[in-house]
JSON list of C-alpha atoms in Angstrom, two decimals:
[
{"chain": "H", "resi": 168, "resn": "UNK", "atom": "CA", "xyz": [138.15, -133.81, 45.79]},
{"chain": "H", "resi": 169, "resn": "UNK", "atom": "CA", "xyz": [137.65, -132.19, 49.18]},
{"chain": "H", "resi": 170, "resn": "UNK", "atom": "CA", "xyz": [139.23, -128.77, 49.59]},
{"chain": "H", "resi": 171, "resn": "UNK", "atom": "CA", "xyz": [141.08, -128.46, 52.86]},
{"chain": "H", "resi": 172, "resn": "UNK", "atom": "CA", "xyz": [140.88, -125.24, 54.84]},
{"chain": "H", "resi": 173, "resn": "UNK", "atom": "CA", "xyz": [143.23, -124.13, 57.61]},
{"chain": "H", "resi": 174, "resn": "UNK", "atom": "CA", "xyz": [142.03, -124.49, 61.21]},
{"chain": "H", "resi": 175, "resn": "UNK", "atom": "CA", "xyz": [141.61, -120.69, 61.55]},
{"chain": "H", "resi": 176, "resn": "UNK", "atom": "CA", "xyz": [139.04, -120.74, 58.78]},
{"chain": "H", "resi": 177, "resn": "UNK", "atom": "CA", "xyz": [136.76, -123.04, 60.81]},
{"chain": "H", "resi": 178, "resn": "UNK", "atom": "CA", "xyz": [137.03, -120.58, 63.70]},
{"chain": "H", "resi": 179, "resn": "UNK", "atom": "CA", "xyz": [136.29, -117.61, 61.35]},
{"chain": "H", "resi": 180, "resn": "UNK", "atom": "CA", "xyz": [133.14, -119.28, 60.03]},
{"chain": "H", "resi": 181, "resn": "UNK", "atom": "CA", "xyz": [131.93, -119.91, 63.55]},
{"chain": "H", "resi": 182, "resn": "UNK", "atom": "CA", "xyz": [132.17, -116.30, 64.78]},
{"chain": "H", "resi": 183, "resn": "UNK", "atom": "CA", "xyz": [131.03, -114.84, 61.45]},
{"chain": "H", "resi": 184, "resn": "UNK", "atom": "CA", "xyz": [127.73, -116.81, 61.50]},
{"chain": "H", "resi": 185, "resn": "UNK", "atom": "CA", "xyz": [127.11, -116.28, 65.17]},
{"chain": "H", "resi": 186, "resn": "UNK", "atom": "CA", "xyz": [127.78, -112.53, 64.97]},
{"chain": "H", "resi": 187, "resn": "UNK", "atom": "CA", "xyz": [124.66, -112.19, 62.83]},
{"chain": "H", "resi": 188, "resn": "UNK", "atom": "CA", "xyz": [122.42, -113.31, 65.70]},
{"chain": "H", "resi": 189, "resn": "UNK", "atom": "CA", "xyz": [121.65, -110.32, 67.97]},
{"chain": "H", "resi": 190, "resn": "UNK", "atom": "CA", "xyz": [121.42, -110.33, 71.72]},
{"chain": "H", "resi": 191, "resn": "UNK", "atom": "CA", "xyz": [120.91, -107.63, 74.34]},
{"chain": "H", "resi": 192, "resn": "UNK", "atom": "CA", "xyz": [123.83, -106.40, 76.38]},
{"chain": "H", "resi": 193, "resn": "UNK", "atom": "CA", "xyz": [123.64, -108.44, 79.59]},
{"chain": "H", "resi": 194, "resn": "UNK", "atom": "CA", "xyz": [123.93, -107.40, 83.23]},
{"chain": "H", "resi": 195, "resn": "UNK", "atom": "CA", "xyz": [123.44, -104.03, 84.87]},
{"chain": "H", "resi": 196, "resn": "UNK", "atom": "CA", "xyz": [126.20, -101.96, 86.48]},
{"chain": "H", "resi": 197, "resn": "UNK", "atom": "CA", "xyz": [124.62, -102.34, 89.92]},
{"chain": "H", "resi": 198, "resn": "UNK", "atom": "CA", "xyz": [124.25, -106.13, 89.62]},
{"chain": "H", "resi": 199, "resn": "UNK", "atom": "CA", "xyz": [124.84, -108.14, 92.79]},
{"chain": "H", "resi": 200, "resn": "UNK", "atom": "CA", "xyz": [125.31, -111.93, 92.54]},
{"chain": "H", "resi": 201, "resn": "UNK", "atom": "CA", "xyz": [124.23, -112.62, 96.14]},
{"chain": "H", "resi": 202, "resn": "UNK", "atom": "CA", "xyz": [121.04, -110.56, 95.92]},
{"chain": "H", "resi": 203, "resn": "UNK", "atom": "CA", "xyz": [120.10, -111.93, 92.50]},
{"chain": "H", "resi": 204, "resn": "UNK", "atom": "CA", "xyz": [120.81, -115.61, 93.08]},
{"chain": "H", "resi": 205, "resn": "UNK", "atom": "CA", "xyz": [120.69, -115.91, 96.87]},
{"chain": "H", "resi": 206, "resn": "UNK", "atom": "CA", "xyz": [124.31, -116.90, 97.42]},
{"chain": "H", "resi": 207, "resn": "UNK", "atom": "CA", "xyz": [127.86, -116.44, 96.26]},
{"chain": "H", "resi": 208, "resn": "UNK", "atom": "CA", "xyz": [128.86, -117.84, 92.83]},
{"chain": "H", "resi": 209, "resn": "UNK", "atom": "CA", "xyz": [131.66, -119.68, 94.69]},
{"chain": "H", "resi": 210, "resn": "UNK", "atom": "CA", "xyz": [128.91, -122.12, 95.79]},
{"chain": "H", "resi": 211, "resn": "UNK", "atom": "CA", "xyz": [127.22, -122.51, 92.41]},
{"chain": "H", "resi": 212, "resn": "UNK", "atom": "CA", "xyz": [127.14, -125.96, 90.84]},
{"chain": "H", "resi": 213, "resn": "UNK", "atom": "CA", "xyz": [127.56, -126.56, 87.13]},
{"chain": "H", "resi": 214, "resn": "UNK", "atom": "CA", "xyz": [123.78, -127.11, 86.96]},
{"chain": "H", "resi": 215, "resn": "UNK", "atom": "CA", "xyz": [123.19, -123.74, 88.57]},
{"chain": "H", "resi": 216, "resn": "UNK", "atom": "CA", "xyz": [125.49, -121.93, 86.13]},
{"chain": "H", "resi": 217, "resn": "UNK", "atom": "CA", "xyz": [123.71, -123.30, 83.09]},
{"chain": "H", "resi": 218, "resn": "UNK", "atom": "CA", "xyz": [120.43, -121.25, 83.21]},
{"chain": "H", "resi": 219, "resn": "UNK", "atom": "CA", "xyz": [122.48, -118.11, 83.90]},
{"chain": "H", "resi": 220, "resn": "UNK", "atom": "CA", "xyz": [124.55, -118.79, 80.77]},
{"chain": "H", "resi": 221, "resn": "UNK", "atom": "CA", "xyz": [121.39, -119.64, 78.76]},
{"chain": "H", "resi": 222, "resn": "UNK", "atom": "CA", "xyz": [119.64, -116.38, 79.78]},
{"chain": "H", "resi": 223, "resn": "UNK", "atom": "CA", "xyz": [122.55, -114.09, 79.05]},
{"chain": "H", "resi": 224, "resn": "UNK", "atom": "CA", "xyz": [122.77, -114.47, 75.26]},
{"chain": "H", "resi": 225, "resn": "UNK", "atom": "CA", "xyz": [119.50, -116.10, 74.31]},
{"chain": "H", "resi": 226, "resn": "UNK", "atom": "CA", "xyz": [118.94, -118.97, 71.91]},
{"chain": "H", "resi": 227, "resn": "UNK", "atom": "CA", "xyz": [121.20, -117.90, 69.05]},
{"chain": "H", "resi": 228, "resn": "UNK", "atom": "CA", "xyz": [121.39, -119.77, 65.73]},
{"chain": "H", "resi": 229, "resn": "UNK", "atom": "CA", "xyz": [119.01, -122.64, 64.85]},
{"chain": "H", "resi": 230, "resn": "UNK", "atom": "CA", "xyz": [120.15, -126.08, 65.94]},
{"chain": "H", "resi": 231, "resn": "UNK", "atom": "CA", "xyz": [120.84, -127.17, 62.36]},
{"chain": "H", "resi": 232, "resn": "UNK", "atom": "CA", "xyz": [123.35, -124.33, 61.93]},
{"chain": "H", "resi": 233, "resn": "UNK", "atom": "CA", "xyz": [125.01, -125.04, 65.24]},
{"chain": "H", "resi": 234, "resn": "UNK", "atom": "CA", "xyz": [125.47, -128.68, 64.21]},
{"chain": "H", "resi": 235, "resn": "UNK", "atom": "CA", "xyz": [126.87, -127.56, 60.82]},
{"chain": "H", "resi": 236, "resn": "UNK", "atom": "CA", "xyz": [129.44, -125.33, 62.57]},
{"chain": "H", "resi": 237, "resn": "UNK", "atom": "CA", "xyz": [130.37, -128.01, 65.08]},
{"chain": "H", "resi": 238, "resn": "UNK", "atom": "CA", "xyz": [130.79, -130.70, 62.37]},
{"chain": "H", "resi": 239, "resn": "UNK", "atom": "CA", "xyz": [132.85, -128.38, 60.21]},
{"chain": "H", "resi": 240, "resn": "UNK", "atom": "CA", "xyz": [135.09, -127.55, 63.12]},
{"chain": "H", "resi": 241, "resn": "UNK", "atom": "CA", "xyz": [135.47, -131.21, 64.22]},
{"chain": "H", "resi": 242, "resn": "UNK", "atom": "CA", "xyz": [136.33, -132.32, 60.71]},
{"chain": "H", "resi": 243, "resn": "UNK", "atom": "CA", "xyz": [139.00, -129.66, 60.33]},
{"chain": "H", "resi": 244, "resn": "UNK", "atom": "CA", "xyz": [140.59, -130.60, 63.65]},
{"chain": "H", "resi": 245, "resn": "UNK", "atom": "CA", "xyz": [140.47, -134.29, 62.71]},
{"chain": "H", "resi": 246, "resn": "UNK", "atom": "CA", "xyz": [142.12, -133.63, 59.34]},
{"chain": "H", "resi": 247, "resn": "UNK", "atom": "CA", "xyz": [144.64, -130.95, 60.16]},
{"chain": "H", "resi": 248, "resn": "UNK", "atom": "CA", "xyz": [145.36, -130.60, 63.87]},
{"chain": "H", "resi": 249, "resn": "UNK", "atom": "CA", "xyz": [149.00, -131.55, 64.42]},
{"chain": "H", "resi": 250, "resn": "UNK", "atom": "CA", "xyz": [149.10, -132.20, 68.19]},
{"chain": "H", "resi": 251, "resn": "UNK", "atom": "CA", "xyz": [152.87, -131.84, 68.05]},
{"chain": "H", "resi": 252, "resn": "UNK", "atom": "CA", "xyz": [153.14, -131.94, 71.85]},
{"chain": "H", "resi": 253, "resn": "UNK", "atom": "CA", "xyz": [151.61, -135.47, 71.86]},
{"chain": "H", "resi": 254, "resn": "UNK", "atom": "CA", "xyz": [149.04, -134.55, 74.48]},
{"chain": "H", "resi": 255, "resn": "UNK", "atom": "CA", "xyz": [145.91, -134.09, 72.42]},
{"chain": "H", "resi": 256, "resn": "UNK", "atom": "CA", "xyz": [142.59, -135.33, 73.89]},
{"chain": "H", "resi": 257, "resn": "UNK", "atom": "CA", "xyz": [140.38, -137.93, 72.34]},
{"chain": "H", "resi": 258, "resn": "UNK", "atom": "CA", "xyz": [138.49, -135.78, 69.83]},
{"chain": "H", "resi": 259, "resn": "UNK", "atom": "CA", "xyz": [136.18, -138.69, 69.01]},
{"chain": "H", "resi": 260, "resn": "UNK", "atom": "CA", "xyz": [135.12, -138.77, 72.65]},
{"chain": "H", "resi": 261, "resn": "UNK", "atom": "CA", "xyz": [134.63, -135.01, 72.59]},
{"chain": "H", "resi": 262, "resn": "UNK", "atom": "CA", "xyz": [132.42, -135.35, 69.56]},
{"chain": "H", "resi": 263, "resn": "UNK", "atom": "CA", "xyz": [130.38, -138.09, 71.17]},
{"chain": "H", "resi": 264, "resn": "UNK", "atom": "CA", "xyz": [130.07, -135.99, 74.30]},
{"chain": "H", "resi": 265, "resn": "UNK", "atom": "CA", "xyz": [129.10, -132.64, 72.80]},
{"chain": "H", "resi": 266, "resn": "UNK", "atom": "CA", "xyz": [127.27, -133.37, 69.54]},
{"chain": "H", "resi": 267, "resn": "UNK", "atom": "CA", "xyz": [124.22, -135.09, 71.04]},
{"chain": "H", "resi": 268, "resn": "UNK", "atom": "CA", "xyz": [123.87, -132.16, 73.49]},
{"chain": "H", "resi": 269, "resn": "UNK", "atom": "CA", "xyz": [123.93, -129.66, 70.61]},
{"chain": "H", "resi": 270, "resn": "UNK", "atom": "CA", "xyz": [121.47, -131.80, 68.63]},
{"chain": "H", "resi": 271, "resn": "UNK", "atom": "CA", "xyz": [119.05, -131.76, 71.60]},
{"chain": "H", "resi": 272, "resn": "UNK", "atom": "CA", "xyz": [119.14, -127.93, 71.59]},
{"chain": "H", "resi": 273, "resn": "UNK", "atom": "CA", "xyz": [121.47, -125.56, 73.39]},
{"chain": "H", "resi": 274, "resn": "UNK", "atom": "CA", "xyz": [121.51, -121.83, 73.93]},
{"chain": "H", "resi": 275, "resn": "UNK", "atom": "CA", "xyz": [123.94, -119.45, 72.23]},
{"chain": "H", "resi": 276, "resn": "UNK", "atom": "CA", "xyz": [126.02, -119.16, 75.38]},
{"chain": "H", "resi": 277, "resn": "UNK", "atom": "CA", "xyz": [126.20, -122.91, 75.89]},
{"chain": "H", "resi": 278, "resn": "UNK", "atom": "CA", "xyz": [127.14, -123.54, 72.29]},
{"chain": "H", "resi": 279, "resn": "UNK", "atom": "CA", "xyz": [129.91, -120.94, 72.52]},
{"chain": "H", "resi": 280, "resn": "UNK", "atom": "CA", "xyz": [131.16, -122.60, 75.70]},
{"chain": "H", "resi": 281, "resn": "UNK", "atom": "CA", "xyz": [131.23, -126.05, 74.02]},
{"chain": "H", "resi": 282, "resn": "UNK", "atom": "CA", "xyz": [133.38, -124.69, 71.23]},
{"chain": "H", "resi": 283, "resn": "UNK", "atom": "CA", "xyz": [135.60, -122.78, 73.70]},
{"chain": "H", "resi": 284, "resn": "UNK", "atom": "CA", "xyz": [136.23, -125.80, 75.91]},
{"chain": "H", "resi": 285, "resn": "UNK", "atom": "CA", "xyz": [136.74, -128.18, 72.99]},
{"chain": "H", "resi": 286, "resn": "UNK", "atom": "CA", "xyz": [139.44, -125.70, 71.92]},
{"chain": "H", "resi": 287, "resn": "UNK", "atom": "CA", "xyz": [140.90, -125.37, 75.40]},
{"chain": "H", "resi": 288, "resn": "UNK", "atom": "CA", "xyz": [141.30, -129.11, 75.72]},
{"chain": "H", "resi": 289, "resn": "UNK", "atom": "CA", "xyz": [143.45, -129.20, 72.55]},
{"chain": "H", "resi": 290, "resn": "UNK", "atom": "CA", "xyz": [146.20, -127.45, 74.59]},
{"chain": "H", "resi": 291, "resn": "UNK", "atom": "CA", "xyz": [147.38, -125.40, 71.65]},
{"chain": "H", "resi": 292, "resn": "UNK", "atom": "CA", "xyz": [147.47, -121.59, 71.62]},
{"chain": "H", "resi": 293, "resn": "UNK", "atom": "CA", "xyz": [146.96, -121.14, 67.89]},
{"chain": "H", "resi": 294, "resn": "UNK", "atom": "CA", "xyz": [143.90, -123.36, 67.51]},
{"chain": "H", "resi": 295, "resn": "UNK", "atom": "CA", "xyz": [140.62, -121.83, 68.66]},
{"chain": "H", "resi": 296, "resn": "UNK", "atom": "CA", "xyz": [136.90, -121.34, 67.97]},
{"chain": "H", "resi": 297, "resn": "UNK", "atom": "CA", "xyz": [134.67, -118.70, 69.45]},
{"chain": "H", "resi": 298, "resn": "UNK", "atom": "CA", "xyz": [131.46, -116.72, 69.09]},
{"chain": "H", "resi": 299, "resn": "UNK", "atom": "CA", "xyz": [132.65, -113.14, 68.78]},
{"chain": "H", "resi": 300, "resn": "UNK", "atom": "CA", "xyz": [129.49, -111.77, 70.50]},
{"chain": "H", "resi": 301, "resn": "UNK", "atom": "CA", "xyz": [129.93, -114.04, 73.52]},
{"chain": "H", "resi": 302, "resn": "UNK", "atom": "CA", "xyz": [133.72, -113.93, 73.94]},
{"chain": "H", "resi": 303, "resn": "UNK", "atom": "CA", "xyz": [133.82, -110.14, 73.46]},
{"chain": "H", "resi": 304, "resn": "UNK", "atom": "CA", "xyz": [130.90, -109.40, 75.81]},
{"chain": "H", "resi": 305, "resn": "UNK", "atom": "CA", "xyz": [131.79, -106.47, 78.04]},
{"chain": "H", "resi": 306, "resn": "UNK", "atom": "CA", "xyz": [132.96, -108.04, 81.27]},
{"chain": "H", "resi": 307, "resn": "UNK", "atom": "CA", "xyz": [130.98, -106.72, 84.24]},
{"chain": "H", "resi": 308, "resn": "UNK", "atom": "CA", "xyz": [129.14, -108.22, 87.13]},
{"chain": "H", "resi": 309, "resn": "UNK", "atom": "CA", "xyz": [126.49, -110.65, 86.02]},
{"chain": "H", "resi": 310, "resn": "UNK", "atom": "CA", "xyz": [128.27, -111.83, 82.86]},
{"chain": "H", "resi": 311, "resn": "UNK", "atom": "CA", "xyz": [129.11, -115.52, 83.14]},
{"chain": "H", "resi": 312, "resn": "UNK", "atom": "CA", "xyz": [132.39, -115.54, 81.18]},
{"chain": "H", "resi": 313, "resn": "UNK", "atom": "CA", "xyz": [135.65, -116.99, 82.48]},
{"chain": "H", "resi": 314, "resn": "UNK", "atom": "CA", "xyz": [138.96, -115.31, 81.62]},
{"chain": "H", "resi": 315, "resn": "UNK", "atom": "CA", "xyz": [142.01, -117.58, 81.33]},
{"chain": "H", "resi": 316, "resn": "UNK", "atom": "CA", "xyz": [145.45, -116.01, 81.60]},
{"chain": "H", "resi": 317, "resn": "UNK", "atom": "CA", "xyz": [146.33, -112.35, 81.49]},
{"chain": "H", "resi": 318, "resn": "UNK", "atom": "CA", "xyz": [147.81, -112.10, 78.03]},
{"chain": "H", "resi": 319, "resn": "UNK", "atom": "CA", "xyz": [146.91, -108.98, 76.07]},
{"chain": "H", "resi": 320, "resn": "UNK", "atom": "CA", "xyz": [145.02, -105.95, 77.36]},
{"chain": "H", "resi": 321, "resn": "UNK", "atom": "CA", "xyz": [144.52, -105.71, 81.11]},
{"chain": "H", "resi": 322, "resn": "UNK", "atom": "CA", "xyz": [142.08, -102.79, 81.29]},
{"chain": "H", "resi": 323, "resn": "UNK", "atom": "CA", "xyz": [139.55, -104.98, 83.00]},
{"chain": "H", "resi": 324, "resn": "UNK", "atom": "CA", "xyz": [141.65, -105.30, 86.15]},
{"chain": "H", "resi": 325, "resn": "UNK", "atom": "CA", "xyz": [144.46, -102.80, 85.99]},
{"chain": "H", "resi": 326, "resn": "UNK", "atom": "CA", "xyz": [147.08, -104.96, 87.78]},
{"chain": "H", "resi": 327, "resn": "UNK", "atom": "CA", "xyz": [149.10, -108.06, 86.95]},
{"chain": "H", "resi": 328, "resn": "UNK", "atom": "CA", "xyz": [149.59, -111.07, 89.18]},
{"chain": "H", "resi": 329, "resn": "UNK", "atom": "CA", "xyz": [152.03, -113.89, 89.45]},
{"chain": "H", "resi": 330, "resn": "UNK", "atom": "CA", "xyz": [151.38, -117.12, 91.40]},
{"chain": "H", "resi": 331, "resn": "UNK", "atom": "CA", "xyz": [153.38, -117.90, 94.50]},
{"chain": "H", "resi": 332, "resn": "UNK", "atom": "CA", "xyz": [154.23, -121.45, 95.70]},
{"chain": "H", "resi": 333, "resn": "UNK", "atom": "CA", "xyz": [151.15, -121.53, 97.98]},
{"chain": "H", "resi": 334, "resn": "UNK", "atom": "CA", "xyz": [148.92, -120.48, 94.99]},
{"chain": "H", "resi": 335, "resn": "UNK", "atom": "CA", "xyz": [148.27, -116.99, 96.33]},
{"chain": "H", "resi": 336, "resn": "UNK", "atom": "CA", "xyz": [148.80, -114.22, 93.79]},
{"chain": "H", "resi": 337, "resn": "UNK", "atom": "CA", "xyz": [151.39, -111.51, 94.13]},
{"chain": "H", "resi": 338, "resn": "UNK", "atom": "CA", "xyz": [150.67, -108.10, 92.60]},
{"chain": "H", "resi": 339, "resn": "UNK", "atom": "CA", "xyz": [153.83, -107.16, 90.78]},
{"chain": "H", "resi": 340, "resn": "UNK", "atom": "CA", "xyz": [152.51, -104.19, 88.84]},
{"chain": "H", "resi": 341, "resn": "UNK", "atom": "CA", "xyz": [149.40, -102.01, 89.04]},
{"chain": "H", "resi": 342, "resn": "UNK", "atom": "CA", "xyz": [148.01, -98.76, 87.75]},
{"chain": "H", "resi": 343, "resn": "UNK", "atom": "CA", "xyz": [148.45, -95.69, 89.95]},
{"chain": "H", "resi": 344, "resn": "UNK", "atom": "CA", "xyz": [145.45, -95.12, 92.21]},
{"chain": "H", "resi": 345, "resn": "UNK", "atom": "CA", "xyz": [144.07, -98.57, 91.49]},
{"chain": "H", "resi": 346, "resn": "UNK", "atom": "CA", "xyz": [140.25, -98.68, 92.25]},
{"chain": "H", "resi": 347, "resn": "UNK", "atom": "CA", "xyz": [140.85, -101.51, 94.76]},
{"chain": "H", "resi": 348, "resn": "UNK", "atom": "CA", "xyz": [143.90, -99.81, 96.24]},
{"chain": "H", "resi": 349, "resn": "UNK", "atom": "CA", "xyz": [146.24, -102.53, 94.96]},
{"chain": "H", "resi": 350, "resn": "UNK", "atom": "CA", "xyz": [149.93, -101.80, 94.92]},
{"chain": "H", "resi": 351, "resn": "UNK", "atom": "CA", "xyz": [152.94, -104.00, 94.04]},
{"chain": "H", "resi": 352, "resn": "UNK", "atom": "CA", "xyz": [153.60, -106.38, 96.87]},
{"chain": "H", "resi": 353, "resn": "UNK", "atom": "CA", "xyz": [149.97, -106.97, 97.77]},
{"chain": "H", "resi": 354, "resn": "UNK", "atom": "CA", "xyz": [148.51, -110.48, 97.75]},
{"chain": "H", "resi": 355, "resn": "UNK", "atom": "CA", "xyz": [145.26, -111.56, 96.07]},
{"chain": "H", "resi": 356, "resn": "UNK", "atom": "CA", "xyz": [143.78, -114.65, 97.74]},
{"chain": "H", "resi": 357, "resn": "UNK", "atom": "CA", "xyz": [140.32, -115.22, 96.20]},
{"chain": "H", "resi": 358, "resn": "UNK", "atom": "CA", "xyz": [136.70, -114.07, 96.36]},
{"chain": "H", "resi": 359, "resn": "UNK", "atom": "CA", "xyz": [133.85, -114.15, 98.84]},
{"chain": "H", "resi": 360, "resn": "UNK", "atom": "CA", "xyz": [136.10, -115.80, 101.39]},
{"chain": "H", "resi": 361, "resn": "UNK", "atom": "CA", "xyz": [137.16, -118.69, 99.11]},
{"chain": "H", "resi": 362, "resn": "UNK", "atom": "CA", "xyz": [140.66, -119.14, 97.76]},
{"chain": "H", "resi": 363, "resn": "UNK", "atom": "CA", "xyz": [140.99, -118.69, 93.94]},
{"chain": "H", "resi": 364, "resn": "UNK", "atom": "CA", "xyz": [142.85, -122.01, 93.67]},
{"chain": "H", "resi": 365, "resn": "UNK", "atom": "CA", "xyz": [139.69, -123.69, 94.96]},
{"chain": "H", "resi": 366, "resn": "UNK", "atom": "CA", "xyz": [137.33, -121.59, 92.80]},
{"chain": "H", "resi": 367, "resn": "UNK", "atom": "CA", "xyz": [138.65, -121.89, 89.25]},
{"chain": "H", "resi": 368, "resn": "UNK", "atom": "CA", "xyz": [138.45, -125.74, 88.97]},
{"chain": "H", "resi": 369, "resn": "UNK", "atom": "CA", "xyz": [134.68, -125.53, 89.63]},
{"chain": "H", "resi": 370, "resn": "UNK", "atom": "CA", "xyz": [134.32, -122.76, 87.01]},
{"chain": "H", "resi": 371, "resn": "UNK", "atom": "CA", "xyz": [136.13, -124.91, 84.44]},
{"chain": "H", "resi": 372, "resn": "UNK", "atom": "CA", "xyz": [133.98, -127.93, 85.33]},
{"chain": "H", "resi": 373, "resn": "UNK", "atom": "CA", "xyz": [130.85, -125.75, 84.89]},
{"chain": "H", "resi": 374, "resn": "UNK", "atom": "CA", "xyz": [132.17, -124.85, 81.43]},
{"chain": "H", "resi": 375, "resn": "UNK", "atom": "CA", "xyz": [131.48, -121.12, 81.43]},
{"chain": "H", "resi": 376, "resn": "UNK", "atom": "CA", "xyz": [132.16, -119.50, 78.06]},
{"chain": "H", "resi": 377, "resn": "UNK", "atom": "CA", "xyz": [135.73, -118.28, 77.81]},
{"chain": "H", "resi": 378, "resn": "UNK", "atom": "CA", "xyz": [136.77, -114.72, 77.11]},
{"chain": "H", "resi": 379, "resn": "UNK", "atom": "CA", "xyz": [138.87, -114.19, 74.02]},
{"chain": "H", "resi": 380, "resn": "UNK", "atom": "CA", "xyz": [141.94, -113.93, 76.13]},
{"chain": "H", "resi": 381, "resn": "UNK", "atom": "CA", "xyz": [142.39, -117.67, 75.88]},
{"chain": "H", "resi": 382, "resn": "UNK", "atom": "CA", "xyz": [145.84, -118.96, 76.74]},
{"chain": "H", "resi": 383, "resn": "UNK", "atom": "CA", "xyz": [146.38, -122.63, 76.08]},
{"chain": "H", "resi": 384, "resn": "UNK", "atom": "CA", "xyz": [149.54, -124.47, 77.03]},
{"chain": "H", "resi": 385, "resn": "UNK", "atom": "CA", "xyz": [150.87, -127.89, 76.21]},
{"chain": "H", "resi": 386, "resn": "UNK", "atom": "CA", "xyz": [151.38, -128.96, 79.83]},
{"chain": "H", "resi": 387, "resn": "UNK", "atom": "CA", "xyz": [149.12, -129.14, 82.88]},
{"chain": "H", "resi": 388, "resn": "UNK", "atom": "CA", "xyz": [151.63, -127.18, 84.89]},
{"chain": "H", "resi": 389, "resn": "UNK", "atom": "CA", "xyz": [151.62, -124.25, 82.48]},
{"chain": "H", "resi": 390, "resn": "UNK", "atom": "CA", "xyz": [147.81, -124.19, 82.24]},
{"chain": "H", "resi": 391, "resn": "UNK", "atom": "CA", "xyz": [147.61, -124.18, 86.04]},
{"chain": "H", "resi": 392, "resn": "UNK", "atom": "CA", "xyz": [149.88, -121.15, 86.05]},
{"chain": "H", "resi": 393, "resn": "UNK", "atom": "CA", "xyz": [147.65, -119.32, 83.56]},
{"chain": "H", "resi": 394, "resn": "UNK", "atom": "CA", "xyz": [144.51, -120.14, 85.49]},
{"chain": "H", "resi": 395, "resn": "UNK", "atom": "CA", "xyz": [145.93, -118.93, 88.78]},
{"chain": "H", "resi": 396, "resn": "UNK", "atom": "CA", "xyz": [147.25, -115.78, 87.09]},
{"chain": "H", "resi": 397, "resn": "UNK", "atom": "CA", "xyz": [143.84, -114.88, 85.80]},
{"chain": "H", "resi": 398, "resn": "UNK", "atom": "CA", "xyz": [142.31, -114.40, 89.29]},
{"chain": "H", "resi": 399, "resn": "UNK", "atom": "CA", "xyz": [142.10, -110.62, 89.05]},
{"chain": "H", "resi": 400, "resn": "UNK", "atom": "CA", "xyz": [140.54, -110.63, 85.57]},
{"chain": "H", "resi": 401, "resn": "UNK", "atom": "CA", "xyz": [137.54, -112.62, 86.88]},
{"chain": "H", "resi": 402, "resn": "UNK", "atom": "CA", "xyz": [136.32, -110.11, 89.49]},
{"chain": "H", "resi": 403, "resn": "UNK", "atom": "CA", "xyz": [133.07, -109.72, 87.52]},
{"chain": "H", "resi": 404, "resn": "UNK", "atom": "CA", "xyz": [132.01, -113.26, 88.58]},
{"chain": "H", "resi": 405, "resn": "UNK", "atom": "CA", "xyz": [131.90, -112.31, 92.27]},
{"chain": "H", "resi": 406, "resn": "UNK", "atom": "CA", "xyz": [130.69, -109.69, 94.69]},
{"chain": "H", "resi": 407, "resn": "UNK", "atom": "CA", "xyz": [133.76, -109.24, 96.97]}
]
């Protein structure tokens, strides 16, 4: 008889195993995206993001272990995920999409991203899988990690934003003497001359690993709100 484990156990096994594989702390404090890669990350394609992700955390676990983790996770989702909001994705299609890629060989960062985005597409806050070393990487320029939402600690940005009807972001609270000079009432538009509402869909499509600040919602409208709201927490992905 097969013993069933809760979904959280699958996630715990994932980050416990991956935590044993060491990687150097990526990115220098004086890193500049434009000087390093020749142009703004707002213009990167998904194909251009991939080698950056691969180089940041190295190869990670052997392919056989990655497949073991993925299969364990997929089976637990298949057996126990409730999808009470009736908007769950086709997990069989996700398996057919991601498993051959893992089997062909992926880096640690790419594997973490696969697990993150599989989770994100379930649209359920309490169901997640992550590599603790990747998702908890110190966020600074040069680190290809996407933050979704602004739930939890906000030390990385020091201000909180709320989307306006035109998708610009209103600063409604900030630390005194904010490093960027932000004060309540200011507007945040985007980075490197591009609006944030036009930037984040490309970052999702490129499937950057997600920071462990993941906020999943059951509706597209709510997820759009979280993604817009996270603009300030993603300053490390850009130069200006």
